[in-house]
XYZ file of C-alpha atoms in Angstrom:
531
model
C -60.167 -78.671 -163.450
C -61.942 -76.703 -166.385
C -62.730 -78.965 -169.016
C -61.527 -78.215 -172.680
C -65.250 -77.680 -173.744
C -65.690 -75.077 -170.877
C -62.416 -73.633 -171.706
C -63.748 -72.814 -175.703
C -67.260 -71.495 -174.434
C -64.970 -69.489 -172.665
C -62.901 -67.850 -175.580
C -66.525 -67.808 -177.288
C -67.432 -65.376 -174.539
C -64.467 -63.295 -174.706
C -64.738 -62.386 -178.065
C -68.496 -62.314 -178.377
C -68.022 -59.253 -175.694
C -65.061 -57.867 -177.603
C -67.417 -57.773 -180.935
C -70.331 -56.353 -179.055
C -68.140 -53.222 -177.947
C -67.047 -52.456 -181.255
C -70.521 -52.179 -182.568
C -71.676 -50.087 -179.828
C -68.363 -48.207 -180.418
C -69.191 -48.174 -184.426
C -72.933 -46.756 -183.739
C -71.727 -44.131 -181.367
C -69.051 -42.644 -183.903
C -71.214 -42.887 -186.837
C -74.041 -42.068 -184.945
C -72.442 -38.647 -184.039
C -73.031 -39.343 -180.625
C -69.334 -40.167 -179.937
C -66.891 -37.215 -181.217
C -63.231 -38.943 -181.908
C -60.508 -36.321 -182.411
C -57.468 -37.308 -183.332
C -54.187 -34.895 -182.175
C -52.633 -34.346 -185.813
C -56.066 -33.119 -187.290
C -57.244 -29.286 -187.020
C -60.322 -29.119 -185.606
C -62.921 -26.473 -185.771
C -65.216 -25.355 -183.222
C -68.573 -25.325 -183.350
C -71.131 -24.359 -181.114
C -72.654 -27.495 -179.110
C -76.257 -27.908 -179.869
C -77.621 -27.846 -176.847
C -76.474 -24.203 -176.141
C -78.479 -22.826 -179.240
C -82.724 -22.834 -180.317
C -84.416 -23.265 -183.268
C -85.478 -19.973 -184.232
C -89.037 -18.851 -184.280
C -88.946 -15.790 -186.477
C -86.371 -13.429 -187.527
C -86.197 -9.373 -188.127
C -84.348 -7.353 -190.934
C -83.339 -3.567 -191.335
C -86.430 -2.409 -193.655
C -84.243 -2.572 -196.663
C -83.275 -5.823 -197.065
C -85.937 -5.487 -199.761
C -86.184 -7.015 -203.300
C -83.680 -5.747 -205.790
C -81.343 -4.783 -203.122
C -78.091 -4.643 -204.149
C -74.778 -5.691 -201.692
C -71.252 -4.180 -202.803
C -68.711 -6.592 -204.641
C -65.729 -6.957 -203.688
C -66.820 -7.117 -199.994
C -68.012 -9.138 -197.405
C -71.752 -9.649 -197.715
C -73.056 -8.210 -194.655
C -76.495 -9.137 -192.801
C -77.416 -7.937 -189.751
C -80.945 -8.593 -187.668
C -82.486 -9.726 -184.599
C -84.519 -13.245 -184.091
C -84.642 -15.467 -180.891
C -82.519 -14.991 -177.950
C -79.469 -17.830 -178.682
C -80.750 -19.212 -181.889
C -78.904 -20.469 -184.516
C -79.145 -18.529 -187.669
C -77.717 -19.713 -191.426
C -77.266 -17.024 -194.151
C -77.265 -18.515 -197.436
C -76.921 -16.526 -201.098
C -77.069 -18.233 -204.599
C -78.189 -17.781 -207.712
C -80.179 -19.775 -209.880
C -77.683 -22.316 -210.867
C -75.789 -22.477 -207.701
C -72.514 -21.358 -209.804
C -72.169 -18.807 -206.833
C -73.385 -19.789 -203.410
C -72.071 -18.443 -200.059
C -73.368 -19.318 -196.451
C -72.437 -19.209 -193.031
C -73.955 -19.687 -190.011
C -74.001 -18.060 -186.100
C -75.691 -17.669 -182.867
C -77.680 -14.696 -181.694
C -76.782 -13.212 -178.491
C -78.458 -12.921 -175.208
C -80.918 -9.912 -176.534
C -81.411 -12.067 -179.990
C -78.899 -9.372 -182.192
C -76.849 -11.042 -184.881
C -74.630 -9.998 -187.516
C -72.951 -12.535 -189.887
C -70.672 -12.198 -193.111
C -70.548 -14.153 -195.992
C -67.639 -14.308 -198.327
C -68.063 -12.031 -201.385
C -69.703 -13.327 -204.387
C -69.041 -11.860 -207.960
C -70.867 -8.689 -209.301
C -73.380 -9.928 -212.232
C -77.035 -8.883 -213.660
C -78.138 -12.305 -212.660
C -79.760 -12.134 -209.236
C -79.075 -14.292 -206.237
C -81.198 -15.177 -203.493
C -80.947 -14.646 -200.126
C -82.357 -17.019 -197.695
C -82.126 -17.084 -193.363
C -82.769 -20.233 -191.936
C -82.792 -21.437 -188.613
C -81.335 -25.278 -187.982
C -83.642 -26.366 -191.348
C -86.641 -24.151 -190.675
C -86.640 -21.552 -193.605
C -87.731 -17.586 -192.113
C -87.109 -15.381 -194.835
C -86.472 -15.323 -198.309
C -85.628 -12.392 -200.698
C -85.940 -13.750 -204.398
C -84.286 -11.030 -206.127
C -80.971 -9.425 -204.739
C -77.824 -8.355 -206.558
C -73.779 -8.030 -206.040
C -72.243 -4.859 -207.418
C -71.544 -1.223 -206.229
C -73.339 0.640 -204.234
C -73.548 4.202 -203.383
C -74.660 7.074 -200.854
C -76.444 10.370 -202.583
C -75.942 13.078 -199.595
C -76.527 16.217 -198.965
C -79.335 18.732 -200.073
C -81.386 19.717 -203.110
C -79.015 19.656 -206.213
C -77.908 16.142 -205.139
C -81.774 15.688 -204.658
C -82.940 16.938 -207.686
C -85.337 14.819 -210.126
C -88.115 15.471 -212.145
C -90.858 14.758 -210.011
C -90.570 16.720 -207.153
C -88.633 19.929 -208.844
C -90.248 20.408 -212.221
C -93.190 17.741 -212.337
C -96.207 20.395 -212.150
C -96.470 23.975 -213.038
C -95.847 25.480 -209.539
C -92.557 23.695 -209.253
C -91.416 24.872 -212.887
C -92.374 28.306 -211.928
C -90.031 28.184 -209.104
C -87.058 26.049 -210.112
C -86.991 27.195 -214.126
C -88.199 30.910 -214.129
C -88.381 31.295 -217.099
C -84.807 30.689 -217.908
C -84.936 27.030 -219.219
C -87.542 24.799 -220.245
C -88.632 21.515 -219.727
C -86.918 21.101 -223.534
C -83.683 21.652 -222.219
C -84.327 19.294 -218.955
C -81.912 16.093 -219.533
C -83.302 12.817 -220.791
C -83.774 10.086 -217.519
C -82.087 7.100 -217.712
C -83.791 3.985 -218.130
C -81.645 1.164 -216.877
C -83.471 -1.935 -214.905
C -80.191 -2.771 -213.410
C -79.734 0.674 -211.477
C -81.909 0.668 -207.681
C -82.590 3.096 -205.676
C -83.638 3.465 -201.699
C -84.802 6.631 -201.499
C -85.324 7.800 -197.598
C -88.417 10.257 -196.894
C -88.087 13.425 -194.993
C -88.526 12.010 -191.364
C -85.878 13.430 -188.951
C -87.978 13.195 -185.687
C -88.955 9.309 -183.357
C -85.853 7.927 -184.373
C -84.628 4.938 -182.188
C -80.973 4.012 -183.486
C -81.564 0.607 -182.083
C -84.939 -0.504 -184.512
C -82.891 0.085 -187.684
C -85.625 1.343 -189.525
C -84.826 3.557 -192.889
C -87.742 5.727 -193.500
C -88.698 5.233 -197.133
C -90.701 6.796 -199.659
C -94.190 5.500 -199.846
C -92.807 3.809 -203.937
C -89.836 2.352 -202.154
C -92.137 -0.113 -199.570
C -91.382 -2.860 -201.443
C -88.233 -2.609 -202.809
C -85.503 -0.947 -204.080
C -86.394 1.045 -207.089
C -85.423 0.114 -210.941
C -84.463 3.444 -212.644
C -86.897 2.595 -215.936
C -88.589 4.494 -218.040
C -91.673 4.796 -215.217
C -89.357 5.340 -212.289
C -86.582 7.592 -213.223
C -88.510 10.809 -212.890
C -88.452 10.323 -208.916
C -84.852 9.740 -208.712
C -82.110 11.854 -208.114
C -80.791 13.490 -211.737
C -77.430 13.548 -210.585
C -77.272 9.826 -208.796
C -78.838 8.233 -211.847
C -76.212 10.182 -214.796
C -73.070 9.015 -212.521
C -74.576 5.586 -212.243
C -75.029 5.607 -216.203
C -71.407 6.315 -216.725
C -70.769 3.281 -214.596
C -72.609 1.330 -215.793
C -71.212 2.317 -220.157
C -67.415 1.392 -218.652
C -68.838 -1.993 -216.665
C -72.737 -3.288 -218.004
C -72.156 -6.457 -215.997
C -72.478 -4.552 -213.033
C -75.549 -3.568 -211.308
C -75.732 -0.588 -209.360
C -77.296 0.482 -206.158
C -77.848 3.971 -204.798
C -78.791 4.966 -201.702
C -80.303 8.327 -201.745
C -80.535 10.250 -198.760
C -80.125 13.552 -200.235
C -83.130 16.127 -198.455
C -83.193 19.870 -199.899
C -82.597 22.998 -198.247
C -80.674 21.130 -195.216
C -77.517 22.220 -193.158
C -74.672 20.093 -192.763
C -75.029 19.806 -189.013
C -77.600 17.908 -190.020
C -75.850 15.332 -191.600
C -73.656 14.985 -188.751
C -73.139 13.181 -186.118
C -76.065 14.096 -183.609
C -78.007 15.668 -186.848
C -81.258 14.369 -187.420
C -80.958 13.765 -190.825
C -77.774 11.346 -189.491
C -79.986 10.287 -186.821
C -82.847 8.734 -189.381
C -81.093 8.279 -193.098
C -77.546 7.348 -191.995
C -77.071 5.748 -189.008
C -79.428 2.762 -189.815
C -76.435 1.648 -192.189
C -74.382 1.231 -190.232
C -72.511 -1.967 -190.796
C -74.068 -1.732 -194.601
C -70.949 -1.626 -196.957
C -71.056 0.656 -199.714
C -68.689 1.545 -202.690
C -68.694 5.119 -201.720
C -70.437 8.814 -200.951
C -71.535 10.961 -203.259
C -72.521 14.728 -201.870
C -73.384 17.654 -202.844
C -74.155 20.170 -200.235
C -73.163 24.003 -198.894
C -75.988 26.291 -200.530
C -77.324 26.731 -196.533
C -74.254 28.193 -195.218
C -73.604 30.438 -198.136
C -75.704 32.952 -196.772
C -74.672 32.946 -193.156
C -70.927 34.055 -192.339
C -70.499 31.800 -189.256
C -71.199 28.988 -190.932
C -69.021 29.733 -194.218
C -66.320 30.206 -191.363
C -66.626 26.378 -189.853
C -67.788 24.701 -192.878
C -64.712 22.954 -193.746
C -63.887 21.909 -190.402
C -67.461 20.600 -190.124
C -67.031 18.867 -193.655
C -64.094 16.864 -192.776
C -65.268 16.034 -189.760
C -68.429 14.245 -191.462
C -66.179 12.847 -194.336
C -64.417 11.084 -191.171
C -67.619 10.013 -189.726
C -69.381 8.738 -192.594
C -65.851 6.512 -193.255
C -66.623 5.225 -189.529
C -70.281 4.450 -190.113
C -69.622 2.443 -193.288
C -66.388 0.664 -191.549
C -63.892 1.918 -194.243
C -61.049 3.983 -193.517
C -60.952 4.506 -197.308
C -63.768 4.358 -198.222
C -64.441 6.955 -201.554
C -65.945 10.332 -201.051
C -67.159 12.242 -204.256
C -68.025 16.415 -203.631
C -69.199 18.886 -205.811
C -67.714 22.440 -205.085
C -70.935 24.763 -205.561
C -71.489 25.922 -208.246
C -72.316 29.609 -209.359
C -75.059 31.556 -208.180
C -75.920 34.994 -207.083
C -78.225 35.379 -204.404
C -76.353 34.095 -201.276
C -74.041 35.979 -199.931
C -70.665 33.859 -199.602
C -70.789 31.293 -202.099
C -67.174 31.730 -202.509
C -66.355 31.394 -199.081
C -68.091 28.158 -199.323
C -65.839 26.895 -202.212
C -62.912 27.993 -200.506
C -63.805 26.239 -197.407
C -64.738 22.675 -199.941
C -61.231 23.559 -201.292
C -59.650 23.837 -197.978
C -61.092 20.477 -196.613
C -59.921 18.513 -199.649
C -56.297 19.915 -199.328
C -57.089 18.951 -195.178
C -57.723 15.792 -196.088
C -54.881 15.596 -198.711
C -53.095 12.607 -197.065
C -56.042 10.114 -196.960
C -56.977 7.653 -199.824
C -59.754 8.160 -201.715
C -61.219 12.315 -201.605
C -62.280 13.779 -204.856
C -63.631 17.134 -205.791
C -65.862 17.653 -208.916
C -65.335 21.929 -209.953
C -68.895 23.324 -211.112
C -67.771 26.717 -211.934
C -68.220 25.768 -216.033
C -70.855 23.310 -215.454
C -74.120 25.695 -215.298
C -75.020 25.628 -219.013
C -75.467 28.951 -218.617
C -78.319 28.627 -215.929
C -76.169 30.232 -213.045
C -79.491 32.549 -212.426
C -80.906 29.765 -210.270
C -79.954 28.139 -207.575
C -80.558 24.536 -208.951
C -78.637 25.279 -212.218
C -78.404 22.565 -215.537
C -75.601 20.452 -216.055
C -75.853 17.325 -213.418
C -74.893 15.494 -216.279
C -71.511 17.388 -216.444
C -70.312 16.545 -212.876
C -72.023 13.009 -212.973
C -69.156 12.182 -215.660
C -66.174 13.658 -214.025
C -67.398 12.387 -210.551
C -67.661 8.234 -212.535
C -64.037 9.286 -213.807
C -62.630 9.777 -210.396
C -64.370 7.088 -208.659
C -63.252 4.698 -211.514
C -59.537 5.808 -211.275
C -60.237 5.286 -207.645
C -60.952 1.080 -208.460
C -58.603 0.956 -210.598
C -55.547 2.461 -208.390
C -54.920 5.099 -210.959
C -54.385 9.245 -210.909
C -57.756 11.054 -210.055
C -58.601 13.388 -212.812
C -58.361 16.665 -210.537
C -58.664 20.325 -211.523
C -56.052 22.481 -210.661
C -55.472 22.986 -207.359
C -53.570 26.250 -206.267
C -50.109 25.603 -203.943
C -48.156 28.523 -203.357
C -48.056 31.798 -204.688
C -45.054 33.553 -204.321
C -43.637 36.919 -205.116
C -41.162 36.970 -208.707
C -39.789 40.594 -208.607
C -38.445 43.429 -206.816
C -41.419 45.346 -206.346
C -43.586 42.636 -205.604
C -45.922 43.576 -208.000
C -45.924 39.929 -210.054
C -46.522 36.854 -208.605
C -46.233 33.327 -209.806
C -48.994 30.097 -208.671
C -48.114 26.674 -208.478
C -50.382 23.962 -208.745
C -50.475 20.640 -206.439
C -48.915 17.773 -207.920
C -49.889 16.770 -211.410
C -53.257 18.976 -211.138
C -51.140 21.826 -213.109
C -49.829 19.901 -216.026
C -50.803 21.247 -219.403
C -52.037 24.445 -218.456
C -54.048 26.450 -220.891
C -57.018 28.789 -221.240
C -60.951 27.621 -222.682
C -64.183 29.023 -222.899
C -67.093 27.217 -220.835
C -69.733 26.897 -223.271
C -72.271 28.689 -220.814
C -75.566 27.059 -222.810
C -77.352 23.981 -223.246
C -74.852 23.188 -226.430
C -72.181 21.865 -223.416
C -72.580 18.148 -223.098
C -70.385 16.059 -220.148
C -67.685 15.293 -222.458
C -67.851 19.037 -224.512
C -67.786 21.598 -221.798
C -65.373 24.138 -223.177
C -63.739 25.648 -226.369
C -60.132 26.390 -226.880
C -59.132 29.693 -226.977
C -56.152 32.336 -227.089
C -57.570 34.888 -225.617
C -56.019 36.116 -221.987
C -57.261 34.396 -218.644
C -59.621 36.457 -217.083
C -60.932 36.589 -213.414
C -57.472 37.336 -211.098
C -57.562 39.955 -209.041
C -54.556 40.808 -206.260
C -54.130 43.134 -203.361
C -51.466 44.674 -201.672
C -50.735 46.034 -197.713
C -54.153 47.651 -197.836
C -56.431 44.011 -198.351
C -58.020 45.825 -201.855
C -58.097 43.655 -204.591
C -57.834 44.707 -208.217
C -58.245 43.306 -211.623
C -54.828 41.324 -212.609
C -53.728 40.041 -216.079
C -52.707 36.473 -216.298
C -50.674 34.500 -218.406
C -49.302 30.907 -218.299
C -45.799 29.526 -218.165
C -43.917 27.198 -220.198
C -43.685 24.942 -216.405
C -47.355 24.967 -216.009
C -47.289 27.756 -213.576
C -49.405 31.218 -213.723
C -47.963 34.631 -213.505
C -49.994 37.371 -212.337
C -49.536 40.861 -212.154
C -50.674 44.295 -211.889
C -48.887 47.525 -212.414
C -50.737 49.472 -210.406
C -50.479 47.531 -207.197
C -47.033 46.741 -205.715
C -46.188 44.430 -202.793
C -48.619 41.846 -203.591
C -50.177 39.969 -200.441
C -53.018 37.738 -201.671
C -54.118 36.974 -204.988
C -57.324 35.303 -205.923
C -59.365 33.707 -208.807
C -63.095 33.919 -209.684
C -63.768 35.106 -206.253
C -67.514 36.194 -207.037
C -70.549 34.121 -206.058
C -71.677 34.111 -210.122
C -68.163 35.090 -211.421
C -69.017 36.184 -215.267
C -65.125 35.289 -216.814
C -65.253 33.694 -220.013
C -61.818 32.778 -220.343
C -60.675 29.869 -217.704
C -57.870 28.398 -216.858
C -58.095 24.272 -217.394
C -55.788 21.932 -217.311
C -54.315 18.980 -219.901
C -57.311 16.920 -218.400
C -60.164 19.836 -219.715
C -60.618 20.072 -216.209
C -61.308 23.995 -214.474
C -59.351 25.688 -212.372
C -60.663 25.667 -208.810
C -61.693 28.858 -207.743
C -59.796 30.225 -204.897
C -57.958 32.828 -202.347
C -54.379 32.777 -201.711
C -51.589 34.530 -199.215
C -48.240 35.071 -200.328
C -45.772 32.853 -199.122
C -42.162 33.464 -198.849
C -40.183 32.551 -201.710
């Protein structure tokens, strides 16, 4: 029979035992080597440790640079490669961690990530962005920014600057002839909180998989402040529409991608281009605020490609949307402006016209109307006045943010036969681009500024011409109606068929039709429709 004293060294046992597995227990859980889950809790899953590495280095597109600048209102996006199934952590703050945002993943098989961070607020104070792998820091950029960030396409007059077009004598010869002078040449903006990447003119070696942007040899080391020593290489027209932003919102910095390379086609821009190939496919997954382009002088001179320009434009408005993952995302166009040496500049408008109406039905396509803008330069092919279509393309883009109307031009509907004999005709004008019709003067000198670019006047329209059966137009007189329409006629032709307006490469009107906005009249050609 146990005896009592065996009997409590027994209980002392027991619970000695019980004790000792509640401290092994206690270490394990706050140890982390024992996970307890409990049913009524969400859990989150994370990747187990032992199926991701410590990374050993990691690799950036080349413009992650300093002064870069990411696009508010949008997921942060970084993108790179590093070691096959490491763990990476993206962090960004700035300098008193009142704005911090990090998250972390795991490369894949070939060592390709591409994280998101949540978007931080626009301001002029700089964050830092910082990769790290499980504690060990790789790379560091000091200086970065959040605000909005833009594309400058197409080919010289979106590339113009200083520098390359007018910054020795050979290239004044050329681009002024004697019709300007460097007096007249707009001031540069000198703003530390506008950068620019500028890409160089490499189209050829380009591996879509390396993600390298070819820069300029002053862009190696980061994006580009537009100051008073910089702004000279920079695009004229980028740099005035960033101004304008930057007057209506100074806490915001701005960032412009400039990709703009003279003298190029469009099929070079495209999909399968090599301009595409080398400046815009290595952004892909980059988010941007929007495009801003300027492009057509090529085709004016060859017929073909005046006849599939606007099929080709709206197929690379579509594809630059893809690229930059945003079904809506903003796209600015200048319609060309005048000039007299190619052959079918009009035809080029027309077809810029008839991919904006093509596109009517999607969010977010502007056109900016030159055909006043010149200053009264329309002798050369890179004509005065980027500061004139920077301010009406920041208007547009700005009503685009803010969900409002986008100042438009007028923008012919229907024409449509009035009378018996067909010989007047009356134009409508889409939506509310027709309201408060009325006739100006383009100041055609260096007197127009971007907010001044025409005088009232009460003299006739000019520049409408119609034809009948036999397709030969002839001058028309204009006038405009109390409903913001425009009836045209002329006596001598009957049966009208097609009426247009300023259908001449370097039309020479100096009474234009505008509308309540001070905007002009988009020239254009148009069949009668049935009433």
């Amino acid at each position: 029979m146990m005896s009592d004293q065996t009997r409590k060294r027994g209980v002392f046992v027991a619970i000695g035992v019980v004790v000792a597995v509640i401290a092994v227990m206690a270490i394990l859980v706050f140890g982390g080597l024992l996970t307890v889950s409990h049913a009524s809790q969400k859990t989150t899953e994370t990747t187990p440790a032992s199926s991701s590495v410590q990374a050993k280095s990691v690799t950036l597109p080349n413009y992650y640079m300093e002064n870069m600048v990411f696009q508010r209102n949008k997921p942060i996006a970084v993108q790179g490669s590093t070691t096959p199934k490491a763990s990476i952590t993206v962090a960004m703050k700035d300098s008193d961690d009142k704005h911090t945002a990090e998250a972390t993943t795991t490369a894949d098989a070939k060592g390709n990530f591409s994280i998101s961070l949540k978007t931080l607020p626009a301001q002029l104070k700089p964050y830092t962005l910082s990769i790290a792998s499980k504690g060990h820091q790789l790379f560091t950029i000091r200086k970065t920014y959040v605000g909005d960030v833009f594309v400058a396409a197409g080919q010289s007059n979106m590339e113009l600057n200083y520098d390359q077009y007018y910054g020795y004598e050979a290239a004044r010869q050329e681009n002024m002839q004697g019709v300007f002078t460097t007096d007249d040449l707009p001031d540069t903006i000198s703003d530390s909180y506008v950068f620019f990447l500028v890409a160089s003119h490499v189209k050829s070696n380009y591996d879509e998989n390396d993600g390298e942007f070819p820069l300029l040899s002053y862009n190696e080391s980061g994006w580009l402040a537009a100051d008073d020593d910089n702004a000279q290489y920079l695009s004229y027209l980028a740099q005035f529409f960033a101004e304008h932003l930057r007057e209506n919102n100074p806490d915001v910095p701005i960032g412009i991608i400039q990709t703009a390379w003279g003298g190029s086609p469009i099929k070079q821009h495209m999909v399968g281009g090599e301009i595409y190939g080398t400046h815009i496919a290595p952004l892909r997954g980059y988010n941007v605020g929007g495009v801003l382009w300027y492009q057509g002088e090529n085709e004016a001179g060859i017929p073909s490609d005046v006849a599939s320009y606007s099929a080709n434009f709206v197929t690379l408005i579509n594809q630059y949307r893809e690229i930059f993952q945003d079904a809506d995302l903003p796209f600015l166009y200048v319609q060309l402006a005048r000039y007299d040496e190619n052959v079918d500049t009009a035809g080029v408008r027309q077809a810029q016209l008839d991919a904006l109406q093509a596109v009517g039905s999607q969010k977010n396509v502007a056109m900016t109307v030159s055909i006043d803008a010149d200053k009264g330069t329309s002798e050369l092919i890179h004509p005065l006045g980027k500061d004139i279509l920077a301010y009406r393309m920041a208007q547009q883009w700005q009503a685009m943010q803010n969900k409002t109307d986008v100042p438009a031009s007028p923008m012919p509907k229907r024409a449509v036969q009035t009378d018996e004999d067909g010989s007047t005709v009356e134009i409508s004008f889409t939506g509310s681009t027709g309201e408060g019709l009325h006739a100006m003067s383009p100041i055609y000198s260096t007197r127009a500024t971007a907010t001044h670019t025409a005088d009232d006047t009460d003299k006739p329209l000019q520049g409408f011409e119609v034809a009948g059966p036999d397709g030969v137009f002839k001058a028309a007189s204009a006038s405009i109606t109390d409903d913001d329409t425009v009836l045209v006629t002329a006596k001598d032709v009957r049966d009208i068929r097609q009426v247009r307006y300023l259908w001449r490469s370097n039309p020479t009107s100096s009474v234009l039709l505008y509308n309540g906005l001070d905007l002009p009249a988009s020239p254009f050609s148009l069949g009668i429709s049935e009433s």
